[in-house]
Amino acid sequence: MAKGGEYQCERSTWRAGTYGQTRSLSSCPTTLPPASIQAWAHGVDPRQVTARGWPNWLLLALPGPDIWAPFAPEVTLSALDDLAADPARADAADVPLLPPDVLRNLAERWTVHVQDAIAHGIGGGYVGVEVSTAIHARLTALWHLDDSLGGTACTTSARSDLTMVTKLLRHARHTGQLTTDLHFLAAEYARFLGWAEFDAGNIPGAQRAWHAALRASAEAADPAHSAYLLANLALACVYDDQPGTGTDLLASARDIAGTRTTPLVAAMIDTWRVRATAATGDAKQAARLLNQAETEFDRARTGDTNPDWAYWMCRPSHMAETGRAFLDLGDPATAETLLSDGLAALEPCAMRDRVLYLTWIATSQARRRDLEAAARTATAALDIAATVESGRCTTLLTDLTTELAPYRAAAPVSLVLDRLSSPDR
């Protein structure tokens, strides 16, 4: 520091050359106040330093808006002043794209904004479309988390978010389409909670959630979603050794959907009907339904307005439930072929479903007496099952133990049976 309290001019280290040229500090006036030396070096009027304060005057030093400036009200107003008042800065071709740090900060700010809007709504205020959009994004993430980790890991999050949506329905002020959207979100969160409980092995808890979901879905006037709910309930009945009930529920689901849904959704319902019908032993009707499901799937077109929750639907013959149906019908060779094709087409992140496919492939191989292959496939299923939390997968692996038990004398089978029987799996 120079005598008299004045700052001695030094070489600037302020991002020289990053946003534009700076003046040489060797020629700066020695009488400038300390706070104005850096501003002078960047060609900023010293009076603006006083008027705008730190760090807002930095916006004037840049060829465009200061993308690194914090998201704060005063910085926003300064940026808007510059945009409106200085036509010379209209050409911002040299302004870089938003860097990752800034994008993360923006996302955090938006998240806080939505959280505030939700709290405002729960407190009795109005809520807007940004709230339902943000909640739907959370729901979508939960769907995919279930695919990767299994239902057990998702029940707490589903219940917490359902509580939030219910409070918005009960306390917030909303009208028209937003009210319908909130009823749909409540219905789908309740359906998903039921699915997660089902996958966790808690069928009574799943049924309770689905019954509540049906009421919310009726309020949303969404027949396709109501049909999907009934299909979920029906599939749980099949797993619970009630295939007749499951068949009846799926027929009702198909009637509700009628022509008011897309071919993809119709194909999904009919594919689950294949599983339920096969479990009753009706091979002819199961084959007819599979052919019908394939025809519907082939009618599906890009651009169809499929519901978001149908994202997981694949070709009916590739569905795990279809392969399982042929096991129920006593045709393990066809079951293995279909399951292997479906496994090859499965999304990489669908780890829970990968366990289902592998377990049923191993069952098919065991029934065909291909014991070495069955042992290898069972080992692969066990390896992946260790990464998911799914009571349904645990039950299926226990069933596989029963399938392999008669062949313990075979060395590969003996090893995998020991692992299947271990508490740690």
CSV table of C-alpha atoms in Angstrom, one decimal:
chain,number,residue,atom,x,y,z
A,1,MET,CA,0.0,0.0,0.0
A,2,ALA,CA,1.4,3.5,-0.9
A,3,LYS,CA,1.8,6.4,1.5
A,4,GLY,CA,-1.3,8.3,2.3
A,5,GLY,CA,-3.6,5.2,2.3
A,6,GLU,CA,-3.6,5.0,-1.5
A,7,TYR,CA,-3.3,1.5,-3.1
A,8,GLN,CA,-0.2,1.0,-5.1
A,9,CYS,CA,-1.1,-0.3,-8.6
A,10,GLU,CA,-0.2,-3.9,-9.2
A,11,ARG,CA,-0.8,-6.3,-12.1
A,12,SER,CA,-4.4,-7.4,-12.2
A,13,THR,CA,-5.1,-11.1,-11.7
A,14,TRP,CA,-8.9,-10.7,-12.4
A,15,ARG,CA,-9.6,-13.2,-15.2
A,16,ALA,CA,-7.4,-11.2,-17.5
A,17,GLY,CA,-8.3,-12.0,-21.1
A,18,THR,CA,-11.2,-14.3,-20.1
A,19,TYR,CA,-14.0,-11.8,-20.8
A,20,GLY,CA,-12.2,-9.0,-22.6
A,21,GLN,CA,-9.2,-6.8,-22.5
A,22,THR,CA,-8.2,-5.0,-19.3
A,23,ARG,CA,-6.3,-1.7,-19.0
A,24,SER,CA,-2.7,-1.8,-17.9
A,25,LEU,CA,-2.6,-1.0,-14.3
A,26,SER,CA,0.8,0.7,-14.7
A,27,SER,CA,-1.1,3.7,-16.0
A,28,CYS,CA,-3.9,3.9,-13.5
A,29,PRO,CA,-4.4,7.2,-11.6
A,30,THR,CA,-2.7,7.0,-8.2
A,31,THR,CA,-5.4,9.1,-6.7
A,32,LEU,CA,-8.2,6.6,-7.2
A,33,PRO,CA,-9.8,5.2,-4.0
A,34,PRO,CA,-8.8,1.6,-3.3
A,35,ALA,CA,-12.2,0.2,-4.2
A,36,SER,CA,-12.0,1.8,-7.7
A,37,ILE,CA,-8.6,0.6,-8.9
A,38,GLN,CA,-9.9,-2.8,-10.1
A,39,ALA,CA,-13.0,-1.2,-11.7
A,40,TRP,CA,-10.7,1.3,-13.5
A,41,ALA,CA,-8.6,-1.5,-14.9
A,42,HIS,CA,-11.7,-3.0,-16.5
A,43,GLY,CA,-13.0,0.3,-17.9
A,44,VAL,CA,-15.8,0.7,-15.4
A,45,ASP,CA,-16.8,4.2,-14.4
A,46,PRO,CA,-15.7,4.6,-10.7
A,47,ARG,CA,-19.0,6.3,-9.9
A,48,GLN,CA,-20.8,3.0,-10.8
A,49,VAL,CA,-18.7,1.3,-8.1
A,50,THR,CA,-20.3,3.5,-5.5
A,51,ALA,CA,-23.7,3.3,-7.0
A,52,ARG,CA,-23.8,-0.5,-7.5
A,53,GLY,CA,-21.5,-1.8,-4.9
A,54,TRP,CA,-19.6,-5.0,-4.8
A,55,PRO,CA,-19.9,-7.3,-6.7
A,56,ASN,CA,-22.7,-5.8,-8.8
A,57,TRP,CA,-20.4,-3.4,-10.7
A,58,LEU,CA,-18.6,-6.4,-12.1
A,59,LEU,CA,-21.5,-6.9,-14.5
A,60,LEU,CA,-20.3,-3.7,-16.3
A,61,ALA,CA,-16.8,-5.1,-16.9
A,62,LEU,CA,-18.0,-8.0,-19.0
A,63,PRO,CA,-19.0,-8.1,-22.7
A,64,GLY,CA,-22.4,-9.6,-21.7
A,65,PRO,CA,-24.1,-10.7,-18.5
A,66,ASP,CA,-21.9,-12.0,-15.8
A,67,ILE,CA,-22.7,-15.7,-15.9
A,68,TRP,CA,-20.7,-16.3,-12.7
A,69,ALA,CA,-22.7,-13.8,-10.7
A,70,PRO,CA,-24.8,-15.3,-7.9
A,71,PHE,CA,-28.5,-15.7,-8.3
A,72,ALA,CA,-29.6,-12.9,-6.1
A,73,PRO,CA,-32.2,-10.1,-6.5
A,74,GLU,CA,-29.7,-7.2,-6.7
A,75,VAL,CA,-27.6,-9.0,-9.3
A,76,THR,CA,-30.7,-9.7,-11.3
A,77,LEU,CA,-31.8,-6.1,-11.3
A,78,SER,CA,-28.3,-5.0,-12.4
A,79,ALA,CA,-28.3,-7.5,-15.3
A,80,LEU,CA,-31.7,-6.3,-16.4
A,81,ASP,CA,-30.6,-2.6,-16.2
A,82,ASP,CA,-27.6,-3.5,-18.5
A,83,LEU,CA,-29.8,-5.4,-21.0
A,84,ALA,CA,-32.3,-2.6,-21.3
A,85,ALA,CA,-30.0,0.4,-21.2
A,86,ASP,CA,-26.9,-0.5,-23.3
A,87,PRO,CA,-27.7,-1.4,-27.0
A,88,ALA,CA,-24.0,-1.7,-27.7
A,89,ARG,CA,-24.0,-4.9,-25.7
A,90,ALA,CA,-26.8,-6.5,-27.7
A,91,ASP,CA,-24.3,-8.7,-29.6
A,92,ALA,CA,-23.3,-11.3,-27.0
A,93,ALA,CA,-21.8,-13.8,-29.4
A,94,ASP,CA,-18.7,-14.0,-27.2
A,95,VAL,CA,-20.6,-14.8,-24.0
A,96,PRO,CA,-19.8,-18.4,-23.1
A,97,LEU,CA,-22.5,-21.1,-22.4
A,98,LEU,CA,-23.6,-21.5,-18.8
A,99,PRO,CA,-20.9,-23.6,-17.1
A,100,PRO,CA,-21.9,-26.6,-15.0
A,101,ASP,CA,-21.5,-24.8,-11.7
A,102,VAL,CA,-23.9,-22.1,-12.7
A,103,LEU,CA,-26.4,-24.7,-14.0
A,104,ARG,CA,-26.3,-26.6,-10.7
A,105,ASN,CA,-26.9,-23.3,-8.9
A,106,LEU,CA,-29.8,-22.5,-11.1
A,107,ALA,CA,-31.3,-26.0,-10.5
A,108,GLU,CA,-30.9,-25.6,-6.7
A,109,ARG,CA,-32.6,-22.2,-6.9
A,110,TRP,CA,-35.5,-23.6,-8.9
A,111,THR,CA,-35.8,-26.5,-6.4
A,112,VAL,CA,-36.0,-24.0,-3.5
A,113,HIS,CA,-38.6,-22.1,-5.5
A,114,VAL,CA,-40.8,-25.1,-6.0
A,115,GLN,CA,-40.4,-26.2,-2.4
A,116,ASP,CA,-41.6,-22.7,-1.3
A,117,ALA,CA,-44.5,-23.0,-3.7
A,118,ILE,CA,-45.5,-26.3,-2.2
A,119,ALA,CA,-45.2,-25.0,1.3
A,120,HIS,CA,-47.3,-22.0,0.3
A,121,GLY,CA,-50.0,-24.3,-1.1
A,122,ILE,CA,-50.1,-26.6,1.9
A,123,GLY,CA,-50.5,-23.4,4.0
A,124,GLY,CA,-53.7,-22.6,2.0
A,125,GLY,CA,-52.2,-20.6,-0.9
A,126,TYR,CA,-52.6,-20.9,-4.6
A,127,VAL,CA,-50.4,-23.4,-6.4
A,128,GLY,CA,-49.4,-23.3,-10.1
A,129,VAL,CA,-48.5,-25.7,-12.8
A,130,GLU,CA,-44.8,-25.6,-11.8
A,131,VAL,CA,-45.8,-27.6,-8.7
A,132,SER,CA,-47.5,-30.4,-10.5
A,133,THR,CA,-44.6,-30.5,-13.1
A,134,ALA,CA,-42.0,-30.8,-10.3
A,135,ILE,CA,-43.9,-33.5,-8.5
A,136,HIS,CA,-44.4,-35.5,-11.7
A,137,ALA,CA,-40.6,-35.3,-12.2
A,138,ARG,CA,-40.1,-36.8,-8.7
A,139,LEU,CA,-42.6,-39.5,-9.5
A,140,THR,CA,-40.8,-40.4,-12.7
A,141,ALA,CA,-37.5,-40.7,-10.9
A,142,LEU,CA,-39.2,-43.0,-8.4
A,143,TRP,CA,-40.4,-45.3,-11.2
A,144,HIS,CA,-36.9,-45.7,-12.4
A,145,LEU,CA,-35.5,-46.1,-8.9
A,146,ASP,CA,-37.8,-49.0,-8.5
A,147,ASP,CA,-36.6,-50.6,-11.7
A,148,SER,CA,-33.0,-50.4,-10.4
A,149,LEU,CA,-33.3,-51.1,-6.7
A,150,GLY,CA,-36.7,-52.9,-6.2
A,151,GLY,CA,-39.8,-51.8,-4.4
A,152,THR,CA,-38.7,-52.2,-0.8
A,153,ALA,CA,-36.2,-49.3,-1.3
A,154,CYS,CA,-39.0,-47.0,-2.6
A,155,THR,CA,-41.9,-47.4,-0.2
A,156,THR,CA,-40.8,-44.6,2.2
A,157,SER,CA,-40.3,-42.1,-0.5
A,158,ALA,CA,-43.6,-43.0,-2.2
A,159,ARG,CA,-45.5,-42.6,1.1
A,160,SER,CA,-43.8,-39.2,1.9
A,161,ASP,CA,-44.6,-37.8,-1.5
A,162,LEU,CA,-48.2,-39.1,-1.4
A,163,THR,CA,-48.6,-37.3,1.9
A,164,MET,CA,-47.4,-34.1,0.3
A,165,VAL,CA,-49.8,-34.4,-2.7
A,166,THR,CA,-52.7,-35.2,-0.3
A,167,LYS,CA,-52.0,-32.1,1.7
A,168,LEU,CA,-52.0,-30.0,-1.5
A,169,LEU,CA,-55.3,-31.5,-2.5
A,170,ARG,CA,-56.8,-30.8,0.9
A,171,HIS,CA,-55.4,-27.4,1.7
A,172,ALA,CA,-54.1,-25.6,-1.4
A,173,ARG,CA,-56.2,-23.5,-3.7
A,174,HIS,CA,-56.3,-24.9,-7.2
A,175,THR,CA,-58.8,-25.1,-10.0
A,176,GLY,CA,-59.5,-26.8,-13.3
A,177,GLN,CA,-56.7,-28.8,-14.9
A,178,LEU,CA,-54.4,-28.4,-11.9
A,179,THR,CA,-57.0,-30.0,-9.7
A,180,THR,CA,-57.3,-32.9,-12.1
A,181,ASP,CA,-53.4,-33.2,-12.3
A,182,LEU,CA,-53.2,-33.3,-8.5
A,183,HIS,CA,-55.8,-36.1,-8.4
A,184,PHE,CA,-53.9,-38.0,-11.0
A,185,LEU,CA,-50.6,-37.6,-9.0
A,186,ALA,CA,-52.3,-38.8,-5.9
A,187,ALA,CA,-53.7,-41.8,-7.8
A,188,GLU,CA,-50.4,-42.7,-9.4
A,189,TYR,CA,-48.4,-42.2,-6.1
A,190,ALA,CA,-50.9,-44.5,-4.4
A,191,ARG,CA,-50.7,-47.0,-7.3
A,192,PHE,CA,-46.9,-46.9,-7.1
A,193,LEU,CA,-46.9,-47.3,-3.3
A,194,GLY,CA,-49.1,-50.4,-3.8
A,195,TRP,CA,-46.7,-51.7,-6.5
A,196,ALA,CA,-43.7,-51.1,-4.2
A,197,GLU,CA,-45.4,-52.9,-1.3
A,198,PHE,CA,-46.3,-55.8,-3.7
A,199,ASP,CA,-42.7,-56.1,-4.8
A,200,ALA,CA,-41.6,-55.9,-1.2
A,201,GLY,CA,-43.8,-58.9,-0.5
A,202,ASN,CA,-46.6,-57.1,1.4
A,203,ILE,CA,-49.7,-57.9,-0.7
A,204,PRO,CA,-52.2,-56.7,2.0
A,205,GLY,CA,-50.5,-53.4,2.1
A,206,ALA,CA,-50.5,-53.2,-1.7
A,207,GLN,CA,-54.2,-53.9,-1.9
A,208,ARG,CA,-55.0,-51.2,0.6
A,209,ALA,CA,-53.0,-48.7,-1.5
A,210,TRP,CA,-54.6,-49.7,-4.7
A,211,HIS,CA,-58.1,-49.4,-3.3
A,212,ALA,CA,-57.4,-45.8,-2.3
A,213,ALA,CA,-55.7,-45.2,-5.7
A,214,LEU,CA,-58.9,-46.3,-7.5
A,215,ARG,CA,-60.8,-43.6,-5.8
A,216,ALA,CA,-58.3,-40.9,-6.7
A,217,SER,CA,-58.1,-42.1,-10.3
A,218,ALA,CA,-61.9,-41.9,-10.6
A,219,GLU,CA,-61.7,-38.2,-9.5
A,220,ALA,CA,-59.1,-37.6,-12.2
A,221,ALA,CA,-61.5,-39.2,-14.7
A,222,ASP,CA,-58.7,-41.3,-16.2
A,223,PRO,CA,-60.1,-44.7,-17.4
A,224,ALA,CA,-56.7,-45.9,-18.7
A,225,HIS,CA,-55.1,-45.3,-15.3
A,226,SER,CA,-58.0,-47.0,-13.6
A,227,ALA,CA,-57.5,-50.0,-15.9
A,228,TYR,CA,-53.8,-50.0,-15.0
A,229,LEU,CA,-54.7,-50.1,-11.3
A,230,LEU,CA,-56.9,-53.1,-11.7
A,231,ALA,CA,-54.2,-54.8,-13.8
A,232,ASN,CA,-51.7,-54.2,-10.9
A,233,LEU,CA,-54.2,-55.7,-8.4
A,234,ALA,CA,-54.9,-58.7,-10.8
A,235,LEU,CA,-51.2,-59.5,-11.2
A,236,ALA,CA,-50.7,-59.5,-7.4
A,237,CYS,CA,-53.6,-62.0,-7.2
A,238,VAL,CA,-51.8,-64.3,-9.7
A,239,TYR,CA,-48.6,-64.2,-7.6
A,240,ASP,CA,-50.8,-64.9,-4.6
A,241,ASP,CA,-52.1,-68.1,-6.2
A,242,GLN,CA,-55.5,-66.6,-7.1
A,243,PRO,CA,-55.3,-66.8,-10.9
A,244,GLY,CA,-59.1,-66.9,-11.3
A,245,THR,CA,-59.6,-63.7,-9.5
A,246,GLY,CA,-56.7,-62.2,-11.4
A,247,THR,CA,-58.3,-63.2,-14.7
A,248,ASP,CA,-61.6,-61.6,-13.8
A,249,LEU,CA,-59.9,-58.4,-12.7
A,250,LEU,CA,-57.9,-58.2,-15.9
A,251,ALA,CA,-61.0,-58.7,-18.0
A,252,SER,CA,-62.6,-55.8,-16.1
A,253,ALA,CA,-59.5,-53.7,-16.7
A,254,ARG,CA,-59.7,-54.4,-20.5
A,255,ASP,CA,-63.4,-53.4,-20.5
A,256,ILE,CA,-62.7,-50.1,-18.6
A,257,ALA,CA,-59.8,-49.2,-21.0
A,258,GLY,CA,-62.0,-50.1,-24.0
A,259,THR,CA,-61.1,-47.9,-27.0
A,260,ARG,CA,-60.2,-45.0,-24.7
A,261,THR,CA,-56.6,-45.9,-24.5
A,262,THR,CA,-53.7,-46.6,-26.9
A,263,PRO,CA,-52.8,-50.0,-28.5
A,264,LEU,CA,-49.7,-50.1,-26.2
A,265,VAL,CA,-51.8,-50.0,-23.0
A,266,ALA,CA,-54.2,-52.6,-24.4
A,267,ALA,CA,-51.2,-54.8,-25.3
A,268,MET,CA,-49.9,-54.5,-21.7
A,269,ILE,CA,-53.2,-55.5,-20.1
A,270,ASP,CA,-53.6,-58.5,-22.5
A,271,THR,CA,-50.0,-59.6,-21.8
A,272,TRP,CA,-50.8,-59.9,-18.1
A,273,ARG,CA,-54.0,-61.7,-19.1
A,274,VAL,CA,-51.8,-64.3,-20.7
A,275,ARG,CA,-50.0,-64.9,-17.4
A,276,ALA,CA,-53.3,-65.1,-15.4
A,277,THR,CA,-55.0,-67.4,-18.0
A,278,ALA,CA,-52.0,-69.7,-18.2
A,279,ALA,CA,-52.0,-70.0,-14.4
A,280,THR,CA,-55.5,-71.4,-14.6
A,281,GLY,CA,-54.3,-74.0,-17.1
A,282,ASP,CA,-56.2,-72.7,-20.2
A,283,ALA,CA,-53.5,-73.0,-22.8
A,284,LYS,CA,-55.7,-72.3,-25.8
A,285,GLN,CA,-57.0,-69.0,-24.4
A,286,ALA,CA,-53.5,-68.0,-23.3
A,287,ALA,CA,-52.3,-68.5,-26.8
A,288,ARG,CA,-55.2,-66.4,-28.2
A,289,LEU,CA,-54.5,-63.6,-25.8
A,290,LEU,CA,-50.8,-63.5,-26.6
A,291,ASN,CA,-51.6,-63.3,-30.3
A,292,GLN,CA,-54.0,-60.5,-29.6
A,293,ALA,CA,-51.4,-58.6,-27.5
A,294,GLU,CA,-48.8,-58.9,-30.2
A,295,THR,CA,-51.3,-57.5,-32.8
A,296,GLU,CA,-52.1,-54.6,-30.5
A,297,PHE,CA,-48.4,-53.9,-29.9
A,298,ASP,CA,-47.7,-53.9,-33.6
A,299,ARG,CA,-50.5,-51.3,-34.0
A,300,ALA,CA,-48.7,-48.9,-31.7
A,301,ARG,CA,-47.1,-46.0,-33.5
A,302,THR,CA,-44.6,-43.3,-32.7
A,303,GLY,CA,-46.6,-40.3,-31.7
A,304,ASP,CA,-49.3,-42.2,-29.9
A,305,THR,CA,-50.2,-40.3,-26.7
A,306,ASN,CA,-49.2,-43.2,-24.4
A,307,PRO,CA,-49.4,-42.4,-20.7
A,308,ASP,CA,-46.0,-41.8,-19.1
A,309,TRP,CA,-46.4,-44.8,-16.7
A,310,ALA,CA,-46.4,-47.2,-19.7
A,311,TYR,CA,-42.7,-46.4,-20.4
A,312,TRP,CA,-41.6,-49.9,-19.4
A,313,MET,CA,-43.8,-51.8,-21.8
A,314,CYS,CA,-41.9,-54.0,-24.3
A,315,ARG,CA,-43.0,-56.5,-27.0
A,316,PRO,CA,-45.5,-58.9,-25.3
A,317,SER,CA,-43.5,-62.0,-26.2
A,318,HIS,CA,-40.5,-60.4,-24.4
A,319,MET,CA,-42.3,-59.8,-21.2
A,320,ALA,CA,-41.1,-61.9,-18.2
A,321,GLU,CA,-44.7,-62.7,-17.3
A,322,THR,CA,-45.2,-64.2,-20.8
A,323,GLY,CA,-42.2,-66.5,-20.3
A,324,ARG,CA,-43.5,-67.5,-16.9
A,325,ALA,CA,-46.9,-68.3,-18.5
A,326,PHE,CA,-45.3,-71.0,-20.6
A,327,LEU,CA,-43.7,-72.5,-17.5
A,328,ASP,CA,-47.1,-72.7,-16.0
A,329,LEU,CA,-48.3,-74.4,-19.2
A,330,GLY,CA,-45.6,-77.1,-19.0
A,331,ASP,CA,-43.5,-75.8,-21.9
A,332,PRO,CA,-40.0,-74.9,-20.5
A,333,ALA,CA,-38.3,-74.9,-23.9
A,334,THR,CA,-40.6,-72.1,-25.2
A,335,ALA,CA,-40.4,-70.4,-21.9
A,336,GLU,CA,-36.6,-70.3,-22.0
A,337,THR,CA,-36.5,-69.0,-25.6
A,338,LEU,CA,-39.0,-66.2,-24.8
A,339,LEU,CA,-37.3,-65.2,-21.5
A,340,SER,CA,-33.8,-65.2,-23.1
A,341,ASP,CA,-35.0,-62.9,-25.9
A,342,GLY,CA,-36.7,-60.7,-23.4
A,343,LEU,CA,-33.6,-60.6,-21.2
A,344,ALA,CA,-31.5,-59.5,-24.2
A,345,ALA,CA,-33.8,-56.6,-24.9
A,346,LEU,CA,-34.1,-55.5,-21.3
A,347,GLU,CA,-32.9,-52.0,-20.4
A,348,PRO,CA,-29.5,-52.1,-18.6
A,349,CYS,CA,-30.8,-50.4,-15.5
A,350,ALA,CA,-33.8,-52.8,-14.9
A,351,MET,CA,-31.9,-54.8,-12.3
A,352,ARG,CA,-35.0,-56.2,-10.5
A,353,ASP,CA,-36.5,-57.5,-13.7
A,354,ARG,CA,-33.2,-59.0,-14.7
A,355,VAL,CA,-33.5,-61.2,-11.5
A,356,LEU,CA,-37.0,-62.3,-12.6
A,357,TYR,CA,-35.8,-63.3,-16.1
A,358,LEU,CA,-32.8,-65.1,-14.9
A,359,THR,CA,-34.6,-67.0,-12.1
A,360,TRP,CA,-37.3,-68.2,-14.5
A,361,ILE,CA,-34.7,-69.1,-17.2
A,362,ALA,CA,-32.9,-71.2,-14.6
A,363,THR,CA,-36.2,-72.8,-13.7
A,364,SER,CA,-36.8,-73.6,-17.4
A,365,GLN,CA,-33.3,-75.1,-17.7
A,366,ALA,CA,-33.8,-77.2,-14.6
A,367,ARG,CA,-37.0,-78.6,-15.9
A,368,ARG,CA,-35.3,-79.5,-19.2
A,369,ARG,CA,-32.5,-81.2,-17.1
A,370,ASP,CA,-29.8,-78.8,-18.4
A,371,LEU,CA,-28.4,-78.6,-14.9
A,372,GLU,CA,-25.0,-76.9,-15.6
A,373,ALA,CA,-26.8,-74.1,-17.4
A,374,ALA,CA,-29.4,-73.9,-14.6
A,375,ALA,CA,-26.6,-73.6,-12.1
A,376,ARG,CA,-24.8,-70.8,-14.1
A,377,THR,CA,-28.0,-68.9,-14.6
A,378,ALA,CA,-29.0,-69.2,-10.9
A,379,THR,CA,-25.6,-67.9,-9.9
A,380,ALA,CA,-26.1,-64.9,-12.2
A,381,ALA,CA,-29.5,-64.2,-10.7
A,382,LEU,CA,-28.1,-64.4,-7.1
A,383,ASP,CA,-25.3,-61.9,-8.0
A,384,ILE,CA,-27.8,-59.3,-9.3
A,385,ALA,CA,-30.3,-60.0,-6.5
A,386,ALA,CA,-27.7,-58.9,-4.0
A,387,THR,CA,-28.0,-55.4,-5.4
A,388,VAL,CA,-31.8,-55.0,-5.2
A,389,GLU,CA,-34.4,-55.0,-2.4
A,390,SER,CA,-37.3,-57.0,-3.5
A,391,GLY,CA,-39.3,-59.5,-1.5
A,392,ARG,CA,-40.8,-60.8,-4.8
A,393,CYS,CA,-37.3,-61.7,-6.0
A,394,THR,CA,-36.5,-63.3,-2.7
A,395,THR,CA,-39.6,-65.5,-2.9
A,396,LEU,CA,-38.8,-66.5,-6.5
A,397,LEU,CA,-35.2,-67.5,-5.5
A,398,THR,CA,-36.7,-69.6,-2.7
A,399,ASP,CA,-38.9,-71.3,-5.3
A,400,LEU,CA,-35.9,-71.9,-7.5
A,401,THR,CA,-34.3,-73.7,-4.5
A,402,THR,CA,-37.2,-76.1,-4.6
A,403,GLU,CA,-36.8,-76.6,-8.3
A,404,LEU,CA,-33.1,-77.5,-8.0
A,405,ALA,CA,-33.2,-79.5,-4.8
A,406,PRO,CA,-33.9,-82.9,-6.5
A,407,TYR,CA,-30.6,-82.5,-8.4
A,408,ARG,CA,-28.3,-81.7,-5.5
A,409,ALA,CA,-26.1,-84.7,-6.5
A,410,ALA,CA,-24.9,-82.7,-9.5
A,411,ALA,CA,-21.8,-80.8,-8.4
A,412,PRO,CA,-22.7,-77.4,-10.0
A,413,VAL,CA,-26.2,-77.6,-8.6
A,414,SER,CA,-24.9,-78.5,-5.1
A,415,LEU,CA,-22.8,-75.3,-5.0
A,416,VAL,CA,-25.6,-73.0,-6.1
A,417,LEU,CA,-28.0,-74.7,-3.7
A,418,ASP,CA,-25.6,-74.0,-0.8
A,419,ARG,CA,-25.6,-70.4,-1.8
A,420,LEU,CA,-29.4,-70.2,-2.2
A,421,SER,CA,-29.8,-71.7,1.2
A,422,SER,CA,-27.4,-69.3,2.9
A,423,PRO,CA,-29.0,-66.5,5.0
A,424,ASP,CA,-26.6,-64.0,3.3
A,425,ARG,CA,-27.4,-65.4,-0.2
